[in-house]
Short mmCIF file of N, CA and C in Angstrom, two decimals:
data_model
loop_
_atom_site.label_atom_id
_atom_site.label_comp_id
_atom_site.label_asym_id
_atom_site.label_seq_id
_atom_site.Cartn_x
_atom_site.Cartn_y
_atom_site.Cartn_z
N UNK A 1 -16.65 -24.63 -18.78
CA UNK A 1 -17.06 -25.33 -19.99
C UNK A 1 -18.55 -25.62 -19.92
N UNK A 2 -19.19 -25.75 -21.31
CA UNK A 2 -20.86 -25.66 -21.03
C UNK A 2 -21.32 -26.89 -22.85
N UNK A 3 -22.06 -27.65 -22.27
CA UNK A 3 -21.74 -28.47 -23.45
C UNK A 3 -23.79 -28.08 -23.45
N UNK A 4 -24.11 -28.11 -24.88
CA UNK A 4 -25.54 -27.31 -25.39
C UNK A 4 -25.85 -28.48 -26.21
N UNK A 5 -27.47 -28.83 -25.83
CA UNK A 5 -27.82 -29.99 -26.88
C UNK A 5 -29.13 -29.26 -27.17
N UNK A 6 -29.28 -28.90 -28.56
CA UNK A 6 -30.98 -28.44 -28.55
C UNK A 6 -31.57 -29.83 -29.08
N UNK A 7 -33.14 -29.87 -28.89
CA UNK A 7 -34.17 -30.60 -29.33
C UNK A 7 -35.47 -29.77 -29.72
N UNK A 8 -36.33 -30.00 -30.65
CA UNK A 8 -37.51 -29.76 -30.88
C UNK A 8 -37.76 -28.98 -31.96
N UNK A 9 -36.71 -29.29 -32.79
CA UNK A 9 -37.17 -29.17 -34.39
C UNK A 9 -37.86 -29.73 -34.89
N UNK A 10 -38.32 -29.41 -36.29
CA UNK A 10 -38.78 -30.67 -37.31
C UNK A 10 -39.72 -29.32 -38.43
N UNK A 11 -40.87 -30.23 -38.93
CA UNK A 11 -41.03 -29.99 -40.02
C UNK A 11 -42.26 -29.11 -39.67
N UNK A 12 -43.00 -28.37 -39.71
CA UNK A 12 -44.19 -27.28 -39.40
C UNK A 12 -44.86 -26.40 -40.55
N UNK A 13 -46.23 -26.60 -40.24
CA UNK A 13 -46.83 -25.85 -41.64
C UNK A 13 -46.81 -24.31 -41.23
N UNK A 14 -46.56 -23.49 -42.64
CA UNK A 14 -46.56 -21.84 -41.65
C UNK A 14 -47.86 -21.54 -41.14
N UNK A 15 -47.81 -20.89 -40.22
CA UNK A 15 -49.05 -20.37 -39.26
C UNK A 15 -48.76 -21.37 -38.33
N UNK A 16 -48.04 -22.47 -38.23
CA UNK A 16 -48.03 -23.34 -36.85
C UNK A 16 -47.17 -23.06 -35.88
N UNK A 17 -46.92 -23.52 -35.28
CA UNK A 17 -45.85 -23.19 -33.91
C UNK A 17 -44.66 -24.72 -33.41
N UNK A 18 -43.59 -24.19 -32.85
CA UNK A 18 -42.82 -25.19 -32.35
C UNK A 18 -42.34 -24.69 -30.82
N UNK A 19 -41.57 -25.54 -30.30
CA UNK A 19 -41.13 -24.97 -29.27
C UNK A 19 -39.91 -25.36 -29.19
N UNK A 20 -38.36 -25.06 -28.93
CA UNK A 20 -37.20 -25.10 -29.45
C UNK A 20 -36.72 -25.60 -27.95
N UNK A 21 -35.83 -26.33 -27.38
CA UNK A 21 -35.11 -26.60 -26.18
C UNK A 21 -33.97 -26.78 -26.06
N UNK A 22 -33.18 -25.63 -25.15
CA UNK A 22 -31.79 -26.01 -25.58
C UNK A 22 -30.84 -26.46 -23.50
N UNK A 23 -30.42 -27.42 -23.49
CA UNK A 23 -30.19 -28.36 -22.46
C UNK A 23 -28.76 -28.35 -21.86
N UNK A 24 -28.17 -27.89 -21.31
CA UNK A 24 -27.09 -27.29 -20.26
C UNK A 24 -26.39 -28.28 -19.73
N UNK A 25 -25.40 -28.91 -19.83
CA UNK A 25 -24.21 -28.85 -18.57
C UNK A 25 -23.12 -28.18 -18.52
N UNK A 26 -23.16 -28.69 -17.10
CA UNK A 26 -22.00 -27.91 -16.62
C UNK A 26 -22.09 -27.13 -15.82
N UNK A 27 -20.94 -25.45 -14.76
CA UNK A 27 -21.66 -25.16 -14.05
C UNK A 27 -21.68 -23.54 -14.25
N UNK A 28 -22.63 -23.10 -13.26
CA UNK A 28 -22.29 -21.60 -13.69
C UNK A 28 -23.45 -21.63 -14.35
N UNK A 29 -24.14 -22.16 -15.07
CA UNK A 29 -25.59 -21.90 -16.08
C UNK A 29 -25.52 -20.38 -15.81
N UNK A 30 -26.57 -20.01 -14.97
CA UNK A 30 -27.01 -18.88 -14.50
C UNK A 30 -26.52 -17.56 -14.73
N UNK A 31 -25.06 -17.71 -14.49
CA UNK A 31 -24.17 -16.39 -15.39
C UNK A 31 -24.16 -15.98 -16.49
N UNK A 32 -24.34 -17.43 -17.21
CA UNK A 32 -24.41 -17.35 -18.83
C UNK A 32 -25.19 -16.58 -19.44
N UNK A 33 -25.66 -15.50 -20.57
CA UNK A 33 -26.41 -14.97 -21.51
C UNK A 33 -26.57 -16.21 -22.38
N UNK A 34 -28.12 -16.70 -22.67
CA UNK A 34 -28.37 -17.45 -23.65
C UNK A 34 -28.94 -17.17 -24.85
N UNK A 35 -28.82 -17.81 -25.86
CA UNK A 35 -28.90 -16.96 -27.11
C UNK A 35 -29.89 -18.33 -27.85
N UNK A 36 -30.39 -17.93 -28.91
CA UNK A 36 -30.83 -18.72 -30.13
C UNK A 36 -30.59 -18.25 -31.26
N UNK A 37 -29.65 -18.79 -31.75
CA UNK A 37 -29.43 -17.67 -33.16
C UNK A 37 -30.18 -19.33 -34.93
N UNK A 38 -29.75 -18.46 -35.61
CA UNK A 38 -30.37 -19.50 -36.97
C UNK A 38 -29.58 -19.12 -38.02
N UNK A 39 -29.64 -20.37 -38.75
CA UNK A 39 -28.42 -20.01 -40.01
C UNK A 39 -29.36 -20.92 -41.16
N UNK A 40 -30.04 -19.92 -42.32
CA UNK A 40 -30.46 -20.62 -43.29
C UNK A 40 -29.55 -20.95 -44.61
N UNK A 41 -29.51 -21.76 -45.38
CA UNK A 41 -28.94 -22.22 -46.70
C UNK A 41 -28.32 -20.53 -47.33
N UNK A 42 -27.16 -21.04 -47.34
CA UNK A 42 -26.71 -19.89 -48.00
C UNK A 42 -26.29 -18.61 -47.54
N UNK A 43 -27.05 -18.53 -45.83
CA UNK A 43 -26.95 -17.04 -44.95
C UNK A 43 -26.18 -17.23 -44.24
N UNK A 44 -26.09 -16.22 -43.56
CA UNK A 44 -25.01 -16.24 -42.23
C UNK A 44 -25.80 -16.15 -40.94
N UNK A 45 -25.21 -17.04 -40.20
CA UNK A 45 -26.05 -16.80 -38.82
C UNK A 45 -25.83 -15.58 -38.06
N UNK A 46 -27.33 -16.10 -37.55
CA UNK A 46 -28.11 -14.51 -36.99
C UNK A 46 -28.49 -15.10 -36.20
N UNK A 47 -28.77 -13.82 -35.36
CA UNK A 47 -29.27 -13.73 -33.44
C UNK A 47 -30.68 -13.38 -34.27
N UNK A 48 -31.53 -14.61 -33.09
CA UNK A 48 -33.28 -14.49 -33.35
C UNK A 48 -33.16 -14.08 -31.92
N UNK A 49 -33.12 -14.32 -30.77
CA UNK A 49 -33.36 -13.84 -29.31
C UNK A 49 -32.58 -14.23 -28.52
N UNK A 50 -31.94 -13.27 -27.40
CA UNK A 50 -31.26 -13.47 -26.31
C UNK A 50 -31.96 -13.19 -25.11
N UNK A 51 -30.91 -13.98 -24.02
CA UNK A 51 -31.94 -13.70 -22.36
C UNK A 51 -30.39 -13.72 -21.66
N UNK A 52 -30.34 -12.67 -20.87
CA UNK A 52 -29.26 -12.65 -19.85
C UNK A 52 -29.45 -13.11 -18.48
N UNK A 53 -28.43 -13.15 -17.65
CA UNK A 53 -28.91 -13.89 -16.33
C UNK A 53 -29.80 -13.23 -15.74
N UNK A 54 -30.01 -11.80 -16.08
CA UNK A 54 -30.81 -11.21 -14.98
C UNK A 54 -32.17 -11.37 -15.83
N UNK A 55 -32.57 -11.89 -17.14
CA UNK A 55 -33.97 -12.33 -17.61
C UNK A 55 -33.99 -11.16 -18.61
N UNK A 56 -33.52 -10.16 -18.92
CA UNK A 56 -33.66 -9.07 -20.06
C UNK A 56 -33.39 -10.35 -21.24
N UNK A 57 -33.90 -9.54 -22.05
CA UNK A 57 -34.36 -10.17 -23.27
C UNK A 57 -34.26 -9.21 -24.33
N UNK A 58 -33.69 -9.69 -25.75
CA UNK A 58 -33.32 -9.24 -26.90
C UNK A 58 -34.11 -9.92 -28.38
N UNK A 59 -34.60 -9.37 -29.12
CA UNK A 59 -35.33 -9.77 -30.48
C UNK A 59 -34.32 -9.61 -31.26
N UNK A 60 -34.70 -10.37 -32.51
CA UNK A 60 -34.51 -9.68 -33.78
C UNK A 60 -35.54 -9.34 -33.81
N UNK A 61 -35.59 -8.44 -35.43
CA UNK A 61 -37.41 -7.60 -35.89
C UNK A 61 -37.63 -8.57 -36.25
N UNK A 62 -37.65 -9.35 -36.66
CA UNK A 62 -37.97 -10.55 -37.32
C UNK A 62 -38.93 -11.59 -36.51
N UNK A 63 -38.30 -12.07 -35.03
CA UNK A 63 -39.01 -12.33 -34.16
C UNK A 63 -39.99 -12.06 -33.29
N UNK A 64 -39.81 -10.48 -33.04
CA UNK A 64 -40.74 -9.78 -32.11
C UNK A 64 -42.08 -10.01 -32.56
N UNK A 65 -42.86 -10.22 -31.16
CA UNK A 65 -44.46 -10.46 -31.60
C UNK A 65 -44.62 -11.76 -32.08
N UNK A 66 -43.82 -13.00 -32.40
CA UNK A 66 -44.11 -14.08 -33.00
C UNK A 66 -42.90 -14.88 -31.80
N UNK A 67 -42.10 -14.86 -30.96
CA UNK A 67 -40.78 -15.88 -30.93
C UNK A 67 -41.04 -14.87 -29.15
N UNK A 68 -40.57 -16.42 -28.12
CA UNK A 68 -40.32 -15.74 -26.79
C UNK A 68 -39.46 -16.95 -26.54
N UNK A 69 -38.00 -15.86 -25.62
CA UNK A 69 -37.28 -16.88 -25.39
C UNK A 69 -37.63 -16.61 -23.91
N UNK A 70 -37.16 -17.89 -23.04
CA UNK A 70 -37.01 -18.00 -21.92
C UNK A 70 -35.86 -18.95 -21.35
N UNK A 71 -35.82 -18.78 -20.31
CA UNK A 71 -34.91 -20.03 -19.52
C UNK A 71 -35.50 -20.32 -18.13
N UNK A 72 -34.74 -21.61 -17.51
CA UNK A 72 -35.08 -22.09 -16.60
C UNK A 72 -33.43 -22.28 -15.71
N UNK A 73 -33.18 -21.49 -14.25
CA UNK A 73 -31.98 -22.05 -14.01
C UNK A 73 -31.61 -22.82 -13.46
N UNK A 74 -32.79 -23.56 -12.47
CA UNK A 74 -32.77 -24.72 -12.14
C UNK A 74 -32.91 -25.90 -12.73
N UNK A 75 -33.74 -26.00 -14.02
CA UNK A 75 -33.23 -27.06 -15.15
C UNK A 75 -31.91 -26.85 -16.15
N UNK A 76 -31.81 -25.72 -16.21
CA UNK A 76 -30.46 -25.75 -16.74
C UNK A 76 -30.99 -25.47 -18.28
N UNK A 77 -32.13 -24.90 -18.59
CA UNK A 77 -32.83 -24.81 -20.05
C UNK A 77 -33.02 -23.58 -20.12
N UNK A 78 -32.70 -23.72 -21.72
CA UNK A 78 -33.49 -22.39 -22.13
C UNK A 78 -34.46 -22.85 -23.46
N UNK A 79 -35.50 -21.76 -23.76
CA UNK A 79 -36.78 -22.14 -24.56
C UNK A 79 -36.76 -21.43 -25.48
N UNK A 80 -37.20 -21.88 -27.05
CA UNK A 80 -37.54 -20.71 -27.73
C UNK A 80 -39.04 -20.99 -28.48
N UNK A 81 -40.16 -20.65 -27.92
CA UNK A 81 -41.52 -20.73 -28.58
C UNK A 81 -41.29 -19.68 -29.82
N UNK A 82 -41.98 -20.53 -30.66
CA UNK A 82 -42.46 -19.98 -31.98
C UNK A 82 -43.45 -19.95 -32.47
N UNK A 83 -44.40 -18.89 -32.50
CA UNK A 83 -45.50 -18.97 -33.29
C UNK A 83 -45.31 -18.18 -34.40
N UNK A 84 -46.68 -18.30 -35.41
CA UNK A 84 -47.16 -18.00 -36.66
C UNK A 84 -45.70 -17.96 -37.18
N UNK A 85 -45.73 -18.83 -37.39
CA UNK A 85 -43.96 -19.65 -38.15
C UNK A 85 -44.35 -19.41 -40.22
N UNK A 86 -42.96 -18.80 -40.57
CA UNK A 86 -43.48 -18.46 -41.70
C UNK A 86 -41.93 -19.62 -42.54
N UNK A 87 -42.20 -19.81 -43.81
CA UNK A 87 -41.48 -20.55 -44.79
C UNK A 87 -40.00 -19.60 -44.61
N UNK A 88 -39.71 -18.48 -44.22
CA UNK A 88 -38.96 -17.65 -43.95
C UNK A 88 -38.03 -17.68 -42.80
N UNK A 89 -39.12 -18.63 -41.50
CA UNK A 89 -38.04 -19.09 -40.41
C UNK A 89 -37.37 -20.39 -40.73
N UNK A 90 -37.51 -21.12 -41.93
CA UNK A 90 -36.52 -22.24 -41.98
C UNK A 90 -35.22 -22.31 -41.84
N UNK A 91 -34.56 -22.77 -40.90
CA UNK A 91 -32.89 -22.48 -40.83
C UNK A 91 -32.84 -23.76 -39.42
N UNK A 92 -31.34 -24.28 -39.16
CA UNK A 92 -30.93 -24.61 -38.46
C UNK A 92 -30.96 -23.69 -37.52
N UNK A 93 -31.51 -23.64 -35.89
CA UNK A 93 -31.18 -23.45 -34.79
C UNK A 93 -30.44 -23.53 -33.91
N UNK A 94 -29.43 -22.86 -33.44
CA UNK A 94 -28.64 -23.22 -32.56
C UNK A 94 -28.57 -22.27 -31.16
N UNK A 95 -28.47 -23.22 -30.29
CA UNK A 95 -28.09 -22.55 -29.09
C UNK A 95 -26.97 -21.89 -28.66
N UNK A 96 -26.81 -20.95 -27.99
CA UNK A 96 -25.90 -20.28 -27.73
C UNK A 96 -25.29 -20.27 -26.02
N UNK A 97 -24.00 -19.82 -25.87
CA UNK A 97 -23.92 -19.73 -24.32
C UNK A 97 -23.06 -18.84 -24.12
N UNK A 98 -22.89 -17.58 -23.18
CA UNK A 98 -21.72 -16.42 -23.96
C UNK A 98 -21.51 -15.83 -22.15
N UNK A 99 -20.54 -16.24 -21.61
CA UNK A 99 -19.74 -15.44 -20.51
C UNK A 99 -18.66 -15.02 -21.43
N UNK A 100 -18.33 -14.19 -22.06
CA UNK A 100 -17.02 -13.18 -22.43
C UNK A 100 -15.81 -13.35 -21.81
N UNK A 101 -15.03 -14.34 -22.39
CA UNK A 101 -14.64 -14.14 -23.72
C UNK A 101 -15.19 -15.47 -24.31
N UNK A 102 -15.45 -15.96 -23.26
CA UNK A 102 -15.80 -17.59 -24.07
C UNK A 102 -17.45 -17.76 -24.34
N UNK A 103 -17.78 -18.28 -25.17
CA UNK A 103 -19.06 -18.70 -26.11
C UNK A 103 -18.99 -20.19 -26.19
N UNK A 104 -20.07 -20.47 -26.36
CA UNK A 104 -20.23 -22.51 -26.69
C UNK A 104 -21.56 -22.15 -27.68
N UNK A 105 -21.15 -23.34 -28.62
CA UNK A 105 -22.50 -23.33 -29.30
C UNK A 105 -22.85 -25.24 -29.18
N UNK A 106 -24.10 -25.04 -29.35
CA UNK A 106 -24.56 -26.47 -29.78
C UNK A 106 -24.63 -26.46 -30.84
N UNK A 107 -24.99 -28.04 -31.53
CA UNK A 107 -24.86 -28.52 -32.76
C UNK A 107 -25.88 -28.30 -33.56
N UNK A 108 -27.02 -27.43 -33.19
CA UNK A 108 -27.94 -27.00 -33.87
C UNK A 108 -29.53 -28.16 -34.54
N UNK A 109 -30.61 -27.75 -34.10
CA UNK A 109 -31.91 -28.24 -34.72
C UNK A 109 -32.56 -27.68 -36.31
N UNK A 110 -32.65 -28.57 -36.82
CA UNK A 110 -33.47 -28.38 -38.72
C UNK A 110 -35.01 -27.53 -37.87
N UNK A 111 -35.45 -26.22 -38.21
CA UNK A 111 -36.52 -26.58 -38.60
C UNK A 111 -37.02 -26.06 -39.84
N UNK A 112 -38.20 -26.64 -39.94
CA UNK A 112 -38.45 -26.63 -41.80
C UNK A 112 -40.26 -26.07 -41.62
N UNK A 113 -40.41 -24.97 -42.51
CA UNK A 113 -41.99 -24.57 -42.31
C UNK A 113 -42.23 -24.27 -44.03
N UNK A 114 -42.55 -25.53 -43.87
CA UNK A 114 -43.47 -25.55 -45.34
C UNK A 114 -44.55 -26.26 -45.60
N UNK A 115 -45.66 -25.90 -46.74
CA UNK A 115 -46.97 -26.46 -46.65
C UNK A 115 -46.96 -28.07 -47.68
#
């Protein structure tokens, strides 16, 4: 079992940046593939970037060149920097946690990029 709390949403003008944190218990972290996916008004959630235990890493087109995820396995975190943030990345954030067959999600961060 893996319980996911993100922090570090909020409100951002486009062209600015945030940095997204999503916070682990439980055990096993390290096995886990971590994910950040986003779900805006009306859409269906979508995968913005994944990182597997061994550190490979997955985009959307959407992200590449603007969004790096990372993790930490001794804090038990994973990161999602965002730059040149457009009115287009507004959506709830949520963290992800995926050993197959089982998945956990957290309860997801607002962020909002408007001028």
């Amino acid at each position: 079992q893996v319980q996911l709390v993100e922090s570090g949403g909020g409100l951002v003008q486009p062209g600015g940046s945030l940095t997204l944190s999503c916070a682990a218990s439980g055990t096993f972290f390290n096995i886990y593939t971590m994910g950040w996916y986003r779900q805006a008004p009306g859409k269906q959630r979508e995968l913005v970037a994944r990182i597997t235990s061994g550190g490979s890493t997955i985009y959307a087109d959407s992200a590449k060149g603007r969004f790096t995820i990372s993790r930490d396995n001794a804090k038990k975190m994973v990161y999602l920097q965002m730059n040149s943030l457009k009115p287009e990345d507004t959506a709830v954030y949520y963290c992800n946690a995926r050993q197959l067959p089982n998945s956990y999600w957290g309860q997801g961060t607002q962020v909002t990029v408007s001028s």
